[in-house]
């Protein structure tokens, strides 16, 4: 008999025996409730795994697939694949348990870290324990409101955004503008200058080497979550080539920052003013902030590279997603758009450039943005891994070492939380009469608990300033026949962009 056949058969039998071997329940598991699972008819849930990947490749919306499964199995589901647990929770009590009450038990975990490591290394969003705590503690002061409340840096890049839109109107006045890609370029420029002190110049050049590599690395990382045995299927050589381009750009910025820091230190030493605070009007970047906080051993360049790319991923994509879906919702609801514009005119005026204090007065605008964040959370699903076995508040058992995700997209749409109109876009639900009904952990677009997003105030400020100036300057309408197809990726975008018709507002004297 062929030895290869014998060996293969033995391995297959051993694997099957292991997979179907009865496992003794722990005491905690015996007292708990097993999580509902979608039916599977083949060993190791092969049929459900293949069906899931097939539907994704056909372009089906995996978030809507999840909502359909919830209607059958309830708000906590275990999507087993190859006998591994992939648990999704959506009820606020379970989310609170995972993110706050028993947060130490739910880490990023080895599975998540391995998938993201090539792209994000050991940065804050791919770290646990002391590594995460250290980076967060150092970064927190830089994201305080005082760092960006003058709005000068944000408005600088909004200026570039308006230039790009003006050019489109001048050259293609009757052609829809795909704003999602434009917003990604805008937030990439703003975030890179806020973090690095060096803009990528994506608004001036749509296909910069950095932005192209960044987009590719993010897309391939997202597919690693979806495909079993991704190491043997997805193209690693191309992935590492694109990451090398990111590294070259970021390491040069780090070297330049170190050189600037050394030059300033030498200048102060020679002037005899080593202990005096600098008052040259220079705005420190996040990179400068980390360099100034390092101990005598210093941070190595790999540590700084990981930190910067982690914050760039969060700073660029989440705000671009928010602006894209806000634009789409507004053109679908012209009355909301008009009410929003009238508030801007009354509070700020038709053409005055707003500052940080101005946008804080735009109460209805904040309601609109929160409603967009509810229906279209930039991070629709957030994965964790259980360290030890646990029981959720609803009684469901979580085995140790299980993948456990909470899905903000689904939670934000539950009728039992938001009412029968949960799927409707209604900014008034955030008004003073109704906002009191929104309980903790019902609304988690920026995460919650100890790992709540450091940049949420910056995201709100950027989105509000950009939206205010866009509506002051342009009329925005729906593009006939266009419909976005949402993509539940690392960040929720539309797979076919967001197209709108845009034109300059007519002066009041013309009416």
mmCIF file of N, CA, C and O in Angstrom, residues 63-111:
data_model
loop_
_atom_site.group_PDB
_atom_site.id
_atom_site.type_symbol
_atom_site.label_atom_id
_atom_site.label_comp_id
_atom_site.label_asym_id
_atom_site.label_seq_id
_atom_site.Cartn_x
_atom_site.Cartn_y
_atom_site.Cartn_z
ATOM 1 N N UNK A 63 -22.659 41.967 7.325
ATOM 2 C CA UNK A 63 -23.362 42.530 8.471
ATOM 3 C C UNK A 63 -24.859 42.229 8.402
ATOM 4 O O UNK A 63 -25.485 41.900 9.410
ATOM 5 N N UNK A 64 -25.413 42.326 7.209
ATOM 6 C CA UNK A 64 -26.822 41.980 7.045
ATOM 7 C C UNK A 64 -27.037 40.470 7.174
ATOM 8 O O UNK A 64 -28.086 40.020 7.652
ATOM 9 N N UNK A 65 -26.032 39.678 6.777
ATOM 10 C CA UNK A 65 -26.098 38.228 6.989
ATOM 11 C C UNK A 65 -26.185 37.937 8.486
ATOM 12 O O UNK A 65 -26.941 37.058 8.921
ATOM 13 N N UNK A 66 -25.427 38.690 9.273
ATOM 14 C CA UNK A 66 -25.462 38.516 10.727
ATOM 15 C C UNK A 66 -26.832 38.858 11.288
ATOM 16 O O UNK A 66 -27.372 38.138 12.138
ATOM 17 N N UNK A 67 -27.434 39.961 10.826
ATOM 18 C CA UNK A 67 -28.752 40.356 11.322
ATOM 19 C C UNK A 67 -29.801 39.276 11.025
ATOM 20 O O UNK A 67 -30.684 39.013 11.840
ATOM 21 N N UNK A 68 -29.691 38.635 9.858
ATOM 22 C CA UNK A 68 -30.632 37.553 9.522
ATOM 23 C C UNK A 68 -30.459 36.374 10.479
ATOM 24 O O UNK A 68 -31.440 35.768 10.936
ATOM 25 N N UNK A 69 -29.213 36.034 10.787
ATOM 26 C CA UNK A 69 -28.965 34.933 11.719
ATOM 27 C C UNK A 69 -29.478 35.268 13.113
ATOM 28 O O UNK A 69 -29.956 34.390 13.848
ATOM 29 N N UNK A 70 -29.376 36.538 13.507
ATOM 30 C CA UNK A 70 -29.861 36.955 14.825
ATOM 31 C C UNK A 70 -31.368 36.759 14.950
ATOM 32 O O UNK A 70 -31.869 36.424 16.023
ATOM 33 N N UNK A 71 -32.089 36.968 13.861
ATOM 34 C CA UNK A 71 -33.539 36.785 13.903
ATOM 35 C C UNK A 71 -33.903 35.325 14.181
ATOM 36 O O UNK A 71 -34.957 35.030 14.746
ATOM 37 N N UNK A 72 -33.010 34.416 13.798
ATOM 38 C CA UNK A 72 -33.257 32.987 13.993
ATOM 39 C C UNK A 72 -32.729 32.500 15.337
ATOM 40 O O UNK A 72 -33.400 31.760 16.059
ATOM 41 N N UNK A 73 -31.519 32.944 15.703
ATOM 42 C CA UNK A 73 -30.819 32.366 16.850
ATOM 43 C C UNK A 73 -30.748 33.287 18.066
ATOM 44 O O UNK A 73 -30.290 32.861 19.133
ATOM 45 N N UNK A 74 -31.150 34.548 17.941
ATOM 46 C CA UNK A 74 -31.079 35.456 19.073
ATOM 47 C C UNK A 74 -29.852 36.363 19.024
ATOM 48 O O UNK A 74 -29.099 36.374 18.040
ATOM 49 N N UNK A 75 -29.645 37.125 20.093
ATOM 50 C CA UNK A 75 -28.633 38.179 20.088
ATOM 51 C C UNK A 75 -27.237 37.724 20.504
ATOM 52 O O UNK A 75 -26.328 38.545 20.612
ATOM 53 N N UNK A 76 -27.060 36.439 20.764
ATOM 54 C CA UNK A 76 -25.739 35.870 21.016
ATOM 55 C C UNK A 76 -25.626 34.602 20.187
ATOM 56 O O UNK A 76 -26.455 33.690 20.313
ATOM 57 N N UNK A 77 -24.622 34.525 19.309
ATOM 58 C CA UNK A 77 -24.501 33.412 18.364
ATOM 59 C C UNK A 77 -23.063 32.908 18.360
ATOM 60 O O UNK A 77 -22.115 33.698 18.446
ATOM 61 N N UNK A 78 -22.908 31.596 18.223
ATOM 62 C CA UNK A 78 -21.585 30.996 18.074
ATOM 63 C C UNK A 78 -21.453 30.452 16.654
ATOM 64 O O UNK A 78 -22.027 29.418 16.321
ATOM 65 N N UNK A 79 -20.713 31.170 15.809
ATOM 66 C CA UNK A 79 -20.483 30.718 14.432
ATOM 67 C C UNK A 79 -19.258 29.803 14.424
ATOM 68 O O UNK A 79 -18.147 30.246 14.133
ATOM 69 N N UNK A 80 -19.462 28.564 14.752
ATOM 70 C CA UNK A 80 -18.327 27.647 14.814
ATOM 71 C C UNK A 80 -17.752 27.416 13.415
ATOM 72 O O UNK A 80 -18.477 27.361 12.424
ATOM 73 N N UNK A 81 -16.434 27.279 13.350
ATOM 74 C CA UNK A 81 -15.756 26.942 12.110
ATOM 75 C C UNK A 81 -14.559 26.073 12.414
ATOM 76 O O UNK A 81 -13.682 26.468 13.186
ATOM 77 N N UNK A 82 -14.531 24.863 11.858
ATOM 78 C CA UNK A 82 -13.460 23.904 12.157
ATOM 79 C C UNK A 82 -13.354 23.665 13.672
ATOM 80 O O UNK A 82 -12.262 23.578 14.229
ATOM 81 N N UNK A 83 -14.506 23.625 14.304
ATOM 82 C CA UNK A 83 -14.643 23.371 15.749
ATOM 83 C C UNK A 83 -14.076 24.487 16.625
ATOM 84 O O UNK A 83 -13.906 24.308 17.830
ATOM 85 N N UNK A 84 -13.756 25.621 16.040
ATOM 86 C CA UNK A 84 -13.340 26.782 16.828
ATOM 87 C C UNK A 84 -14.555 27.669 17.079
ATOM 88 O O UNK A 84 -15.448 27.776 16.242
ATOM 89 N N UNK A 85 -14.552 28.319 18.245
ATOM 90 C CA UNK A 85 -15.656 29.212 18.591
ATOM 91 C C UNK A 85 -15.435 30.597 17.990
ATOM 92 O O UNK A 85 -14.348 31.173 18.112
ATOM 93 N N UNK A 86 -16.467 31.127 17.334
ATOM 94 C CA UNK A 86 -16.489 32.507 16.852
ATOM 95 C C UNK A 86 -17.798 33.131 17.346
ATOM 96 O O UNK A 86 -18.819 33.083 16.673
ATOM 97 N N UNK A 87 -17.747 33.683 18.537
ATOM 98 C CA UNK A 87 -18.945 34.140 19.237
ATOM 99 C C UNK A 87 -19.171 35.623 18.981
ATOM 100 O O UNK A 87 -18.239 36.429 19.055
ATOM 101 N N UNK A 88 -20.417 35.976 18.665
ATOM 102 C CA UNK A 88 -20.798 37.377 18.452
ATOM 103 C C UNK A 88 -21.870 37.742 19.459
ATOM 104 O O UNK A 88 -22.881 37.041 19.583
ATOM 105 N N UNK A 89 -21.654 38.835 20.195
ATOM 106 C CA UNK A 89 -22.637 39.313 21.173
ATOM 107 C C UNK A 89 -23.127 40.693 20.750
ATOM 108 O O UNK A 89 -22.391 41.465 20.135
ATOM 109 N N UNK A 90 -24.382 40.988 21.085
ATOM 110 C CA UNK A 90 -24.959 42.274 20.684
ATOM 111 C C UNK A 90 -25.735 42.973 21.788
ATOM 112 O O UNK A 90 -26.048 44.154 21.655
ATOM 113 N N UNK A 91 -26.083 42.261 22.878
ATOM 114 C CA UNK A 91 -26.876 42.930 23.910
ATOM 115 C C UNK A 91 -25.971 43.788 24.796
ATOM 116 O O UNK A 91 -24.827 43.420 25.088
ATOM 117 N N UNK A 92 -26.436 44.972 25.224
ATOM 118 C CA UNK A 92 -25.602 45.916 25.982
ATOM 119 C C UNK A 92 -24.992 45.346 27.250
ATOM 120 O O UNK A 92 -23.857 45.677 27.595
ATOM 121 N N UNK A 93 -25.713 44.466 27.955
ATOM 122 C CA UNK A 93 -25.166 43.920 29.196
ATOM 123 C C UNK A 93 -23.934 43.062 28.926
ATOM 124 O O UNK A 93 -22.954 43.092 29.681
ATOM 125 N N UNK A 94 -23.959 42.299 27.838
ATOM 126 C CA UNK A 94 -22.801 41.480 27.475
ATOM 127 C C UNK A 94 -21.644 42.351 27.012
ATOM 128 O O UNK A 94 -20.475 42.077 27.319
ATOM 129 N N UNK A 95 -21.957 43.406 26.255
ATOM 130 C CA UNK A 95 -20.911 44.325 25.804
ATOM 131 C C UNK A 95 -20.256 45.004 26.995
ATOM 132 O O UNK A 95 -19.020 45.132 27.071
ATOM 133 N N UNK A 96 -21.053 45.436 27.948
ATOM 134 C CA UNK A 96 -20.506 46.052 29.160
ATOM 135 C C UNK A 96 -19.632 45.066 29.928
ATOM 136 O O UNK A 96 -18.571 45.432 30.452
ATOM 137 N N UNK A 97 -20.062 43.828 29.978
ATOM 138 C CA UNK A 97 -19.290 42.794 30.684
ATOM 139 C C UNK A 97 -17.918 42.621 30.031
ATOM 140 O O UNK A 97 -16.899 42.551 30.721
ATOM 141 N N UNK A 98 -17.897 42.579 28.706
ATOM 142 C CA UNK A 98 -16.651 42.333 27.969
ATOM 143 C C UNK A 98 -15.728 43.545 27.990
ATOM 144 O O UNK A 98 -14.509 43.417 28.164
ATOM 145 N N UNK A 99 -16.299 44.738 27.846
ATOM 146 C CA UNK A 99 -15.482 45.945 27.715
ATOM 147 C C UNK A 99 -15.148 46.613 29.041
ATOM 148 O O UNK A 99 -14.193 47.392 29.104
ATOM 149 N N UNK A 100 -15.901 46.321 30.078
ATOM 150 C CA UNK A 100 -15.695 47.051 31.333
ATOM 151 C C UNK A 100 -15.627 46.126 32.551
ATOM 152 O O UNK A 100 -14.594 46.020 33.201
ATOM 153 N N UNK A 101 -16.710 45.442 32.857
ATOM 154 C CA UNK A 101 -16.782 44.710 34.119
ATOM 155 C C UNK A 101 -15.765 43.574 34.220
ATOM 156 O O UNK A 101 -15.197 43.323 35.285
ATOM 157 N N UNK A 102 -15.546 42.870 33.121
ATOM 158 C CA UNK A 102 -14.557 41.786 33.126
ATOM 159 C C UNK A 102 -13.557 41.976 31.996
ATOM 160 O O UNK A 102 -13.119 41.018 31.359
ATOM 161 N N UNK A 103 -13.215 43.237 31.759
ATOM 162 C CA UNK A 103 -12.344 43.592 30.632
ATOM 163 C C UNK A 103 -11.014 42.847 30.602
ATOM 164 O O UNK A 103 -10.553 42.436 29.523
ATOM 165 N N UNK A 104 -10.331 42.607 31.739
ATOM 166 C CA UNK A 104 -9.043 41.895 31.663
ATOM 167 C C UNK A 104 -9.131 40.492 31.067
ATOM 168 O O UNK A 104 -8.133 39.971 30.572
ATOM 169 N N UNK A 105 -10.319 39.891 31.104
ATOM 170 C CA UNK A 105 -10.467 38.535 30.565
ATOM 171 C C UNK A 105 -10.625 38.513 29.055
ATOM 172 O O UNK A 105 -10.572 37.442 28.443
ATOM 173 N N UNK A 106 -10.820 39.684 28.449
ATOM 174 C CA UNK A 106 -11.069 39.731 27.001
ATOM 175 C C UNK A 106 -9.988 40.578 26.341
ATOM 176 O O UNK A 106 -10.074 41.802 26.276
ATOM 177 N N UNK A 107 -8.952 39.915 25.866
ATOM 178 C CA UNK A 107 -7.799 40.576 25.261
ATOM 179 C C UNK A 107 -7.888 40.518 23.740
ATOM 180 O O UNK A 107 -8.765 39.853 23.184
ATOM 181 N N UNK A 108 -6.989 41.230 23.089
ATOM 182 C CA UNK A 108 -6.881 41.073 21.638
ATOM 183 C C UNK A 108 -6.555 39.621 21.310
ATOM 184 O O UNK A 108 -7.130 39.037 20.406
ATOM 185 N N UNK A 109 -5.620 39.053 22.052
ATOM 186 C CA UNK A 109 -5.332 37.630 21.930
ATOM 187 C C UNK A 109 -4.413 37.277 20.781
ATOM 188 O O UNK A 109 -4.192 38.066 19.855
ATOM 189 N N UNK A 110 -3.837 36.061 20.814
ATOM 190 C CA UNK A 110 -2.859 35.653 19.814
ATOM 191 C C UNK A 110 -3.399 35.615 18.389
ATOM 192 O O UNK A 110 -2.686 35.946 17.441
ATOM 193 N N UNK A 111 -4.668 35.199 18.206
ATOM 194 C CA UNK A 111 -5.258 35.117 16.863
ATOM 195 C C UNK A 111 -5.285 36.490 16.212
ATOM 196 O O UNK A 111 -4.840 36.678 15.077
#
